[in-house]
Coordinates of C-alpha atoms and ligand atoms in Angstrom, one line a residue:
M1 CA 5.9 -17.8 14.8
T2 CA 8.5 -18.7 17.4
K3 CA 8.7 -16.2 20.4
Y4 CA 12.3 -15.4 21.7
I5 CA 13.3 -14.2 25.1
F6 CA 16.8 -13.2 25.4
L7 CA 18.8 -12.8 28.7
T8 CA 22.0 -10.8 29.0
G9 CA 24.0 -10.2 32.1
G10 CA 25.3 -6.9 33.6
V11 CA 27.6 -5.6 36.4
V12 CA 29.1 -9.0 37.3
S13 CA 28.6 -12.8 36.4
S14 CA 27.3 -15.4 38.7
V15 CA 24.2 -13.6 39.9
G16 CA 21.8 -16.1 38.6
K17 CA 21.1 -15.7 35.1
G18 CA 20.6 -19.3 34.5
V19 CA 18.2 -19.8 37.3
T20 CA 16.2 -16.8 36.2
A21 CA 16.0 -18.3 32.7
A22 CA 14.9 -21.5 34.1
A23 CA 12.5 -20.1 36.5
L24 CA 10.9 -17.8 33.9
G25 CA 10.7 -21.0 31.6
R26 CA 8.7 -22.6 34.3
L27 CA 6.4 -19.4 34.4
L28 CA 5.7 -19.8 30.7
K29 CA 5.3 -23.6 31.0
E30 CA 2.7 -23.1 33.8
R31 CA 0.8 -21.1 31.3
G32 CA 0.6 -23.9 28.8
F33 CA 3.3 -23.1 26.4
A34 CA 6.0 -25.5 25.1
V35 CA 9.2 -24.0 26.2
A36 CA 12.9 -24.6 25.5
V37 CA 16.0 -22.8 26.9
Q38 CA 19.4 -22.4 25.1
K39 CA 22.6 -21.2 26.4
L40 CA 25.2 -19.4 24.3
D41 CA 28.6 -19.7 25.8
P42 CA 31.2 -17.3 24.5
Y43 CA 34.2 -19.6 25.2
I44 CA 36.3 -21.1 22.3
N45 CA 36.1 -24.8 23.5
V46 CA 33.7 -26.8 21.3
D47 CA 31.9 -28.0 24.7
P48 CA 32.6 -27.9 28.4
G49 CA 33.6 -31.8 28.1
T50 CA 37.3 -31.1 28.2
M51 CA 37.4 -28.4 30.7
S52 CA 38.4 -28.9 34.3
P53 CA 35.6 -28.7 36.8
Y54 CA 37.5 -26.3 38.8
Q55 CA 37.2 -24.0 35.7
H56 CA 33.8 -24.9 34.8
G57 CA 31.8 -26.7 37.5
E58 CA 29.8 -29.9 36.4
V59 CA 29.5 -30.9 32.8
F60 CA 25.9 -31.7 32.4
V61 CA 25.1 -34.5 30.0
L62 CA 21.9 -34.5 27.9
D63 CA 20.0 -37.6 26.5
D64 CA 21.6 -37.2 23.1
G65 CA 25.0 -37.3 24.6
A66 CA 25.7 -33.6 24.4
E67 CA 28.3 -32.4 27.1
T68 CA 26.7 -29.1 28.3
D69 CA 27.0 -26.2 30.8
L70 CA 25.6 -26.8 34.2
D71 CA 22.8 -24.1 33.5
L72 CA 21.4 -26.7 31.2
G73 CA 20.6 -28.9 34.3
H74 CA 18.7 -25.8 35.8
Y75 CA 16.8 -25.5 32.8
E76 CA 15.6 -29.3 32.9
R77 CA 15.2 -29.5 36.6
F78 CA 13.1 -26.3 36.8
I79 CA 11.0 -26.8 33.7
D80 CA 10.9 -30.6 33.7
I81 CA 11.9 -30.9 30.1
S82 CA 14.5 -32.8 28.2
L83 CA 16.9 -30.6 26.1
N84 CA 19.1 -31.5 23.0
R85 CA 22.5 -30.6 21.7
V86 CA 21.4 -27.4 20.1
C87 CA 20.5 -26.0 23.3
N88 CA 23.9 -25.3 24.3
I89 CA 26.3 -23.5 21.6
T90 CA 29.7 -22.1 22.0
T91 CA 31.7 -19.9 20.0
G92 CA 34.2 -22.8 19.2
Q93 CA 31.2 -24.7 17.7
V94 CA 30.1 -21.7 15.6
Y95 CA 33.8 -20.9 14.2
A96 CA 34.2 -24.9 13.5
E97 CA 31.2 -24.6 11.3
V98 CA 31.9 -21.7 9.6
I99 CA 35.7 -22.5 8.9
G100 CA 34.5 -26.1 7.8
K101 CA 32.3 -24.5 5.3
E102 CA 34.7 -22.2 4.1
R103 CA 37.4 -24.9 3.6
H104 CA 34.7 -26.8 1.7
G105 CA 34.4 -24.1 -0.6
D106 CA 30.7 -23.1 0.4
Y107 CA 31.1 -19.4 0.3
L108 CA 32.0 -19.3 -3.3
G109 CA 35.0 -16.8 -3.2
G110 CA 33.5 -14.5 -0.3
T111 CA 35.6 -12.9 2.5
I112 CA 34.4 -14.6 5.7
Q113 CA 33.7 -12.1 8.4
V114 CA 32.2 -11.9 11.8
I115 CA 29.3 -10.0 10.4
P116 CA 27.4 -11.8 8.6
H117 CA 29.1 -15.1 8.5
I118 CA 29.4 -15.8 12.2
T119 CA 26.2 -14.0 13.4
N120 CA 24.2 -15.8 10.6
E121 CA 25.5 -19.1 11.9
I122 CA 24.6 -18.2 15.5
K123 CA 21.1 -17.1 14.4
R124 CA 20.8 -20.5 12.4
R125 CA 21.4 -22.4 15.6
I126 CA 19.0 -20.3 17.6
G127 CA 16.4 -21.1 15.0
L128 CA 17.3 -25.0 15.5
V129 CA 16.0 -25.0 19.1
A130 CA 12.2 -24.5 18.2
K131 CA 12.8 -27.0 15.1
T132 CA 14.3 -29.7 17.0
T133 CA 12.2 -29.3 20.3
G134 CA 8.9 -28.0 19.1
A135 CA 9.0 -25.0 21.5
E136 CA 6.9 -22.2 21.0
I137 CA 8.9 -19.9 23.1
V138 CA 12.7 -20.2 23.3
L139 CA 14.6 -18.6 26.0
V140 CA 18.2 -17.8 25.2
E141 CA 20.7 -17.2 27.7
I142 CA 24.0 -15.4 26.8
G143 CA 27.0 -16.3 29.0
G144 CA 29.1 -13.9 30.5
T145 CA 28.5 -10.0 31.0
V146 CA 27.7 -7.3 28.6
G147 CA 31.1 -5.6 28.0
D148 CA 33.0 -8.6 27.3
I149 CA 34.9 -8.8 24.1
E150 CA 34.0 -12.4 23.2
S151 CA 30.3 -12.3 23.6
L152 CA 29.9 -9.6 21.1
P153 CA 29.1 -11.6 18.1
F154 CA 26.3 -13.3 20.3
L155 CA 24.9 -9.9 21.3
E156 CA 24.8 -8.7 17.6
A157 CA 23.2 -11.8 16.5
I158 CA 20.4 -11.4 18.9
R159 CA 20.0 -7.6 18.3
Q160 CA 19.6 -8.4 14.6
M161 CA 16.9 -11.1 15.6
R162 CA 14.5 -8.3 16.6
S163 CA 14.3 -7.2 12.9
D164 CA 14.4 -10.5 11.6
V165 CA 11.5 -12.0 13.5
G166 CA 9.7 -8.9 14.6
R167 CA 9.3 -6.8 17.8
E168 CA 6.6 -8.7 19.5
N169 CA 8.4 -11.8 18.9
T170 CA 11.4 -10.8 20.9
F171 CA 11.9 -9.9 24.5
Y172 CA 15.1 -8.6 26.1
I173 CA 16.0 -9.1 29.7
H174 CA 18.9 -7.8 31.4
V175 CA 20.0 -9.4 34.6
T176 CA 22.1 -7.0 36.7
W177 CA 23.5 -6.7 40.5
L178 CA 22.9 -4.1 42.9
P179 CA 25.9 -3.8 45.3
W180 CA 25.4 -3.0 48.9
I181 CA 27.4 -0.2 50.2
G182 CA 28.1 -1.1 53.9
A183 CA 29.4 2.5 55.0
T184 CA 25.9 4.1 54.2
C185 CA 23.9 0.9 54.3
E186 CA 22.3 1.3 50.8
L187 CA 22.1 -0.4 47.5
K188 CA 23.4 1.2 44.2
T189 CA 21.7 1.3 40.7
K190 CA 24.6 3.1 39.0
P191 CA 26.4 -0.1 37.9
T192 CA 23.1 -1.0 36.5
Q193 CA 22.6 2.2 34.7
H194 CA 26.1 2.0 33.2
S195 CA 25.5 -1.5 32.1
V196 CA 22.2 -0.7 30.5
R197 CA 23.7 2.1 28.6
E198 CA 26.7 -0.3 27.4
L199 CA 23.7 -2.7 26.2
R200 CA 22.0 0.3 24.2
S201 CA 25.4 1.2 22.6
I202 CA 25.4 -2.0 20.9
G203 CA 21.7 -1.5 19.9
I204 CA 19.8 -3.6 22.4
A205 CA 17.2 -1.9 24.5
P206 CA 16.1 -4.2 27.4
D207 CA 12.2 -4.7 27.9
M208 CA 12.8 -6.0 31.5
I209 CA 15.5 -5.4 34.2
V210 CA 16.0 -8.2 36.6
A211 CA 17.8 -6.6 39.6
R212 CA 19.5 -9.1 41.7
S213 CA 20.4 -8.1 45.3
D214 CA 21.5 -9.7 48.6
Y215 CA 19.1 -7.0 50.3
P216 CA 15.6 -6.1 50.0
V217 CA 15.0 -3.6 47.2
N218 CA 12.5 -0.7 47.9
E219 CA 10.1 0.8 45.6
D220 CA 12.2 4.1 45.2
L221 CA 15.1 2.2 43.9
C222 CA 12.8 0.3 41.3
D223 CA 11.4 3.6 40.2
K224 CA 14.9 5.0 39.8
I225 CA 16.0 1.9 37.8
A226 CA 12.8 2.4 35.5
L227 CA 13.6 6.2 35.1
F228 CA 17.3 6.0 34.4
C229 CA 17.1 2.8 32.1
D230 CA 14.0 3.9 30.4
V231 CA 12.1 0.8 31.1
D232 CA 8.3 0.4 32.2
R233 CA 8.3 0.4 36.0
R234 CA 6.4 -2.9 36.1
A235 CA 9.5 -4.1 33.8
V236 CA 11.9 -3.8 36.9
V237 CA 11.8 -6.9 38.8
P238 CA 14.0 -6.9 42.0
M239 CA 15.1 -10.3 42.8
V240 CA 16.5 -10.9 46.4
T241 CA 18.9 -13.7 47.0
T242 CA 16.9 -16.7 48.6
P243 CA 18.4 -19.6 50.3
I244 CA 15.8 -21.8 48.6
L245 CA 16.6 -22.2 44.9
Y246 CA 13.1 -23.5 43.8
E247 CA 11.6 -20.5 45.4
V248 CA 12.6 -18.3 42.5
P249 CA 9.7 -19.2 40.0
L250 CA 7.5 -18.3 43.1
M251 CA 9.1 -15.0 43.5
L252 CA 9.1 -14.3 40.0
E253 CA 5.4 -15.0 39.7
R254 CA 4.5 -12.7 42.6
L255 CA 6.6 -9.9 41.0
G256 CA 4.2 -10.3 38.0
A257 CA 7.2 -11.1 35.3
G258 CA 5.2 -13.9 33.7
E259 CA 2.1 -11.5 33.0
F260 CA 4.3 -8.7 31.8
V261 CA 6.4 -11.0 29.4
L262 CA 3.3 -12.1 27.8
E263 CA 1.6 -8.8 27.2
R264 CA 4.7 -7.6 25.7
M265 CA 4.8 -10.5 23.4
R266 CA 1.1 -10.4 22.7
L267 CA 0.3 -13.8 24.0
E268 CA -2.6 -15.1 26.1
A269 CA -2.1 -17.7 28.7
R270 CA -3.6 -20.9 27.8
R271 CA -4.2 -21.8 31.4
K272 CA -4.0 -20.5 35.0
P273 CA -0.7 -21.3 36.5
D274 CA -1.0 -24.1 39.2
W275 CA 1.9 -23.6 41.7
Q276 CA 0.4 -26.0 44.2
D277 CA 3.3 -28.5 43.7
W278 CA 5.9 -25.8 44.0
E279 CA 4.4 -24.1 47.0
R280 CA 4.4 -27.5 48.7
L281 CA 7.8 -28.1 47.6
V282 CA 9.1 -24.8 48.9
A283 CA 7.0 -25.2 52.3
D284 CA 8.7 -28.7 52.6
V285 CA 12.3 -27.3 52.4
R286 CA 11.3 -24.7 54.9
R287 CA 9.9 -27.2 57.4
E288 CA 12.0 -28.1 60.4
K289 CA 13.1 -31.7 59.6
P290 CA 15.5 -34.3 61.0
T291 CA 18.8 -34.1 59.4
I292 CA 20.8 -37.0 57.7
T293 CA 24.4 -36.5 56.6
I294 CA 25.9 -38.0 53.6
A295 CA 30.0 -38.0 53.1
L296 CA 30.5 -36.9 49.5
V297 CA 33.8 -38.0 48.9
G298 CA 35.5 -36.4 45.7
K299 CA 38.3 -34.6 44.3
Y300 CA 36.8 -31.2 43.5
V301 CA 34.7 -30.9 46.8
E302 CA 36.1 -27.1 47.2
L303 CA 34.0 -26.1 44.4
H304 CA 30.4 -27.5 45.3
D305 CA 29.6 -26.5 41.6
A306 CA 31.5 -29.6 40.4
Y307 CA 28.7 -31.7 41.9
M308 CA 25.7 -29.6 41.0
S309 CA 23.4 -32.4 40.0
V310 CA 24.6 -34.9 42.6
R311 CA 23.7 -32.2 45.3
E312 CA 20.2 -31.4 43.9
A313 CA 19.5 -35.2 43.3
L314 CA 20.4 -35.6 47.0
K315 CA 18.1 -32.9 48.1
H316 CA 15.2 -34.1 45.9
A317 CA 15.2 -37.4 47.5
A318 CA 15.7 -36.1 51.0
L319 CA 12.6 -33.8 50.6
S320 CA 10.6 -36.8 49.3
M321 CA 11.2 -38.4 52.4
G322 CA 10.8 -35.5 54.9
V323 CA 14.2 -35.5 55.8
E324 CA 17.0 -32.4 55.5
I325 CA 20.2 -33.6 53.9
E326 CA 23.6 -32.3 55.0
I327 CA 26.4 -33.0 52.7
A328 CA 29.6 -33.5 54.4
W329 CA 32.2 -32.7 51.6
V330 CA 35.2 -34.8 52.0
H331 CA 38.5 -34.7 50.1
S332 CA 39.7 -38.1 49.0
A333 CA 43.4 -36.9 49.0
E334 CA 42.9 -35.9 52.9
L335 CA 41.6 -39.4 53.5
E336 CA 45.0 -40.8 52.1
K337 CA 46.8 -38.5 54.6
G338 CA 44.7 -40.2 57.5
R339 CA 42.5 -36.8 57.7
G340 CA 39.0 -36.3 57.6
W341 CA 37.9 -39.8 58.6
E342 CA 35.7 -38.5 61.6
V343 CA 33.6 -36.9 59.0
V344 CA 33.2 -40.1 57.2
K345 CA 32.6 -42.0 60.2
S346 CA 29.8 -39.7 61.6
A347 CA 28.0 -39.6 58.4
G348 CA 24.8 -41.9 57.7
G349 CA 26.0 -42.8 54.4
V350 CA 28.9 -42.6 51.7
L351 CA 28.7 -41.4 48.0
V352 CA 31.6 -41.3 45.6
P353 CA 30.6 -39.3 42.4
G354 CA 32.2 -39.5 39.0
G355 CA 35.4 -38.3 38.2
F356 CA 38.7 -38.6 36.0
G357 CA 42.2 -39.3 36.6
G358 CA 44.2 -41.2 39.3
R359 CA 44.6 -38.4 41.9
G360 CA 42.6 -39.1 45.2
T361 CA 41.3 -42.6 43.9
E362 CA 43.0 -44.3 46.7
G363 CA 41.2 -42.2 49.5
K364 CA 38.1 -43.0 47.6
M365 CA 38.6 -46.6 47.8
Q366 CA 39.5 -46.4 51.4
A367 CA 36.1 -44.7 51.9
I368 CA 34.5 -47.4 50.0
R369 CA 36.3 -50.2 52.1
Y370 CA 34.9 -48.6 55.2
A371 CA 31.5 -48.5 54.0
R372 CA 31.7 -52.1 52.6
E373 CA 33.1 -53.5 55.7
N374 CA 30.9 -51.5 58.2
K375 CA 27.9 -52.1 56.3
V376 CA 27.3 -48.2 55.8
P377 CA 24.9 -47.4 52.9
Y378 CA 27.0 -46.5 49.7
L379 CA 26.0 -44.9 46.3
G380 CA 28.6 -45.0 43.5
L381 CA 28.2 -42.9 40.4
C382 CA 30.2 -43.7 37.5
L383 CA 33.9 -43.5 39.0
G384 CA 32.3 -44.4 42.2
M385 CA 31.2 -47.7 40.6
Q386 CA 34.5 -48.5 39.0
L387 CA 36.3 -47.8 42.3
L388 CA 33.8 -50.1 44.4
V389 CA 34.9 -52.9 41.7
I390 CA 38.5 -52.2 42.2
E391 CA 38.3 -52.1 46.0
L392 CA 36.4 -55.3 46.0
A393 CA 38.8 -57.1 43.3
R394 CA 41.9 -56.0 45.5
S395 CA 40.3 -57.5 48.5
I396 CA 39.1 -60.8 47.1
M397 CA 42.6 -61.4 45.1
N398 CA 44.4 -59.8 48.1
D399 CA 46.5 -57.7 45.5
D400 CA 46.5 -54.1 45.7
K401 CA 47.8 -53.9 42.1
A402 CA 44.3 -54.6 40.8
N403 CA 43.1 -51.4 39.1
S404 CA 41.7 -49.6 36.3
T405 CA 43.9 -49.1 33.1
E406 CA 42.9 -45.4 33.5
F407 CA 45.3 -45.2 36.5
D408 CA 47.7 -48.1 35.8
R409 CA 48.3 -49.0 32.3
T410 CA 50.2 -52.1 33.2
T411 CA 48.2 -53.4 35.9
P412 CA 48.2 -57.2 36.3
H413 CA 44.4 -57.1 37.0
P414 CA 42.7 -54.5 34.8
V415 CA 39.4 -55.1 36.5
I416 CA 38.2 -51.7 35.0
D417 CA 39.4 -51.4 31.3
L418 CA 39.1 -49.4 28.2
M419 CA 35.8 -50.2 26.2
P420 CA 36.7 -51.9 23.1
D421 CA 35.4 -49.1 20.8
Q422 CA 37.2 -46.7 22.8
H423 CA 40.7 -48.2 21.6
G424 CA 42.7 -46.1 19.1
I425 CA 40.5 -42.8 19.9
A426 CA 43.0 -39.9 20.1
D427 CA 40.5 -37.0 20.4
M428 CA 39.6 -36.3 24.0
G429 CA 36.7 -34.3 23.2
G430 CA 33.1 -35.7 22.7
T431 CA 34.5 -39.2 22.3
M432 CA 33.3 -41.0 25.3
R433 CA 30.3 -43.2 25.8
L434 CA 27.8 -40.4 26.0
G435 CA 24.1 -40.1 26.6
L436 CA 21.1 -42.2 27.1
Y437 CA 21.4 -46.1 26.9
P438 CA 19.1 -48.7 28.1
C439 CA 19.8 -50.8 31.2
Q440 CA 18.2 -54.3 32.0
L441 CA 17.7 -54.7 35.7
Q442 CA 18.2 -58.1 37.3
P443 CA 15.2 -59.4 39.1
G444 CA 15.5 -59.8 42.8
T445 CA 18.3 -57.2 43.4
K446 CA 18.2 -53.9 45.2
A447 CA 18.6 -51.8 42.2
A448 CA 15.5 -53.4 40.5
A449 CA 13.7 -53.0 43.9
A450 CA 14.7 -49.4 44.0
Y451 CA 13.5 -48.7 40.4
A452 CA 10.4 -51.0 40.6
T453 CA 10.7 -51.9 37.0
E454 CA 12.9 -53.7 34.6
L455 CA 14.1 -51.6 31.8
V456 CA 15.5 -48.0 32.3
Y457 CA 17.2 -45.4 30.2
E458 CA 20.0 -43.6 31.9
R459 CA 22.7 -41.1 30.8
H460 CA 26.4 -42.1 30.4
R461 CA 29.6 -40.3 30.3
H462 CA 32.6 -42.8 30.7
R463 CA 35.4 -44.2 28.5
F464 CA 36.1 -47.5 30.8
E465 CA 34.0 -50.3 31.9
L466 CA 34.0 -53.3 34.1
N467 CA 36.2 -55.9 32.5
N468 CA 34.1 -58.9 31.9
A469 CA 36.9 -61.4 32.4
Y470 CA 36.6 -60.7 36.2
R471 CA 32.8 -61.1 36.5
D472 CA 33.3 -64.7 38.1
V473 CA 36.0 -63.2 40.4
L474 CA 34.0 -60.5 41.7
A475 CA 30.7 -62.5 42.0
S476 CA 32.6 -64.8 44.1
G477 CA 33.4 -61.9 46.5
G478 CA 29.6 -61.1 46.8
M479 CA 29.1 -58.7 44.1
R480 CA 25.9 -58.9 41.9
F481 CA 25.6 -57.5 38.3
S482 CA 22.2 -55.9 39.0
G483 CA 21.9 -54.1 35.8
L484 CA 23.2 -54.9 32.2
S485 CA 23.0 -53.4 28.8
P486 CA 20.2 -55.5 27.2
D487 CA 22.8 -57.5 25.0
G488 CA 24.3 -58.4 28.4
R489 CA 27.8 -57.1 27.3
L490 CA 28.1 -54.2 29.5
V491 CA 27.7 -54.2 33.2
E492 CA 25.6 -50.9 34.1
V493 CA 25.1 -51.6 37.9
V494 CA 26.5 -53.6 40.6
E495 CA 25.9 -54.1 44.2
I496 CA 27.2 -55.9 47.1
A497 CA 24.8 -58.7 48.2
D498 CA 25.4 -59.0 52.0
H499 CA 25.1 -55.3 52.7
P500 CA 22.1 -53.1 53.5
F501 CA 22.6 -51.0 50.3
M502 CA 25.8 -50.8 48.4
V503 CA 24.8 -49.8 44.9
A504 CA 26.8 -48.4 42.2
T505 CA 26.1 -47.3 38.4
Q506 CA 28.1 -46.7 35.6
F507 CA 25.7 -44.2 34.5
H508 CA 24.8 -41.0 36.2
P509 CA 21.3 -41.3 37.4
E510 CA 21.8 -37.6 39.1
F511 CA 21.1 -35.9 35.7
L512 CA 17.5 -37.2 35.5
S513 CA 16.3 -36.3 39.1
R514 CA 13.7 -33.6 39.4
P515 CA 12.6 -31.6 42.3
N516 CA 9.2 -33.2 42.3
R517 CA 10.3 -36.6 40.9
P518 CA 13.3 -37.8 43.0
H519 CA 15.6 -40.5 41.4
P520 CA 14.7 -44.1 42.6
L521 CA 18.4 -44.9 43.4
F522 CA 18.8 -41.8 45.4
V523 CA 15.6 -42.5 47.3
G524 CA 16.8 -46.1 47.8
F525 CA 20.1 -44.8 49.1
L526 CA 18.6 -42.6 51.5
K527 CA 15.9 -45.1 52.8
A528 CA 18.9 -47.3 53.7
V529 CA 20.5 -44.3 55.7
I530 CA 17.6 -43.6 57.5
D531 CA 17.2 -47.4 58.3
R532 CA 20.6 -47.2 59.8
V533 CA 20.8 -44.2 61.7
G534 CA 17.0 -44.2 63.0
L535 CA 14.9 -41.2 62.3
Q536 CA 14.4 -40.7 66.2
N537 CA 17.9 -40.2 66.8
L538 CA 18.4 -37.4 64.4
S539 CA 18.6 -33.7 65.5
K540 CA 16.3 -31.4 64.1
R541 CA 17.4 -28.3 62.3
E542 CA 15.4 -25.2 61.3
D543 CA 15.5 -25.3 57.5
G544 CA 16.3 -22.9 55.0
R545 CA 19.2 -22.1 57.1
E546 CA 21.5 -24.7 55.9
P547 CA 23.0 -25.6 53.3
I548 CA 22.5 -22.1 51.9
E549 CA 21.8 -22.2 48.3
V550 CA 23.7 -19.6 46.4
I551 CA 21.9 -18.9 43.1
Q552 CA 24.5 -19.7 40.4
G553 CA 24.6 -18.0 37.2
Ligands
LIG601 N1 37.2 -41.8 34.3 C1 36.2 -43.0 34.4 C2 35.9 -43.4 32.7 O1 36.0 -42.7 32.0 C3 34.7 -42.6 35.1 C4 34.2 -41.2 34.4 C5 33.0 -40.8 35.1 O2 33.0 -40.8 36.2 N2 32.3 -39.9 34.6 O3 35.3 -44.5 32.6

């Protein structure tokens, strides 16, 4: 029988429900269980693929090509698992399915209603997680906060699941926030009490309360929450904000959350959790280390969530090399106005991540040209590869009209062009080249050296590609095509031959980086940065201070 752990949010959003789910998943994996995590998003979009990063942060792509919420990235990184498309469902998907069946005549004259038709479809999709992943314990995170109109069908569905699958197979966790009142210097539990009352009014009695706070939570406060919210004292888990994201599993472990969950679900741990690697990881984050700076030149830099996986991948690689990473966020449109160049010039390396649309691309290309001409290490991801190709083509052909047809439909030199199978596609959602594809690395290239292997699988999310008609021109300017699709048709990785490290990929390596398994291309990039600046010249900074990691929910 599959066990289900449901996580709801109370008081306010963005307090770290996703990280809590991911960390708890790790606690259970450490005890020998096969775990999966699913996120239920109450919005009506079918997936976040069509949403602006300003609204939604990064779109995280899975092996099977699903475009998902960035919390899926936390789940995969913390638990070190690969999830699939059933692990992120939205109201839009649920309604599309039910309405499709209705049009097909599947309901035989019935009146289609939220209960039971919508709730049944939600439950069916929750059930698919264990079936498709083999998980024994499925954690289900419900997006938003209790009290939102739009999440009601999800809450009703998970309420029903207690009687469907049995009390001992379900466990409800409510993640709340304790506000700090500056005038009296105290934390308040009242919003938590109200939120639990709201949850109870729809029939869900929480089995555990994770009380998030920016300040230490004392015993009295925990006693009070237990009393007023009618939960076991051991079920009150005070989680103080930490600047180190990867410390959260260790904190939950210390607070006894893993043992309590297992006990209540009548499960025996199969093995003793082994936290050695995590302890080492967190100790490494804390240790004082030399700092290297990477200029991340993008369009959504005000919102760091838009580049969540890139930032994590940089941190993983830096940790493995004993350095601290500082990301200098550079807005590409500022570079176009001649501002922000001192930041780019003082950085050890330049990174241009993925993106869509023409705004800011000229500024990114100026940064790329600077990196190429001054032999500054460069890593380009997806759009960051396409812009390197355009920049080089312009320089070789001495023609600034070379472009991607994404930004200039009538360019005389479409060095980046729509993939043939993308012609005639009218729908924007879910129609890009998405998910895992093989890439054959070419021997003797920097990319092959970094990976130390020949065939790799990486996750994609793009519509445009390097136009093969320009391969010879680009090669004449020193570009090497270091990774190709196995049939040789698509260029997946490019690099500049006469340069310490200028490598760019059509895919997104950042999605496969893990805290204990940094991605080889990020490691290769940082190695080149360290070679350039020299470790002895770097200032040391006490760690855990910066960059402050705010737990996202
Ligand atoms: N806009 C480009 C394309 O569609 C790059 C996409 C990306 O960076 N993810 O091909």
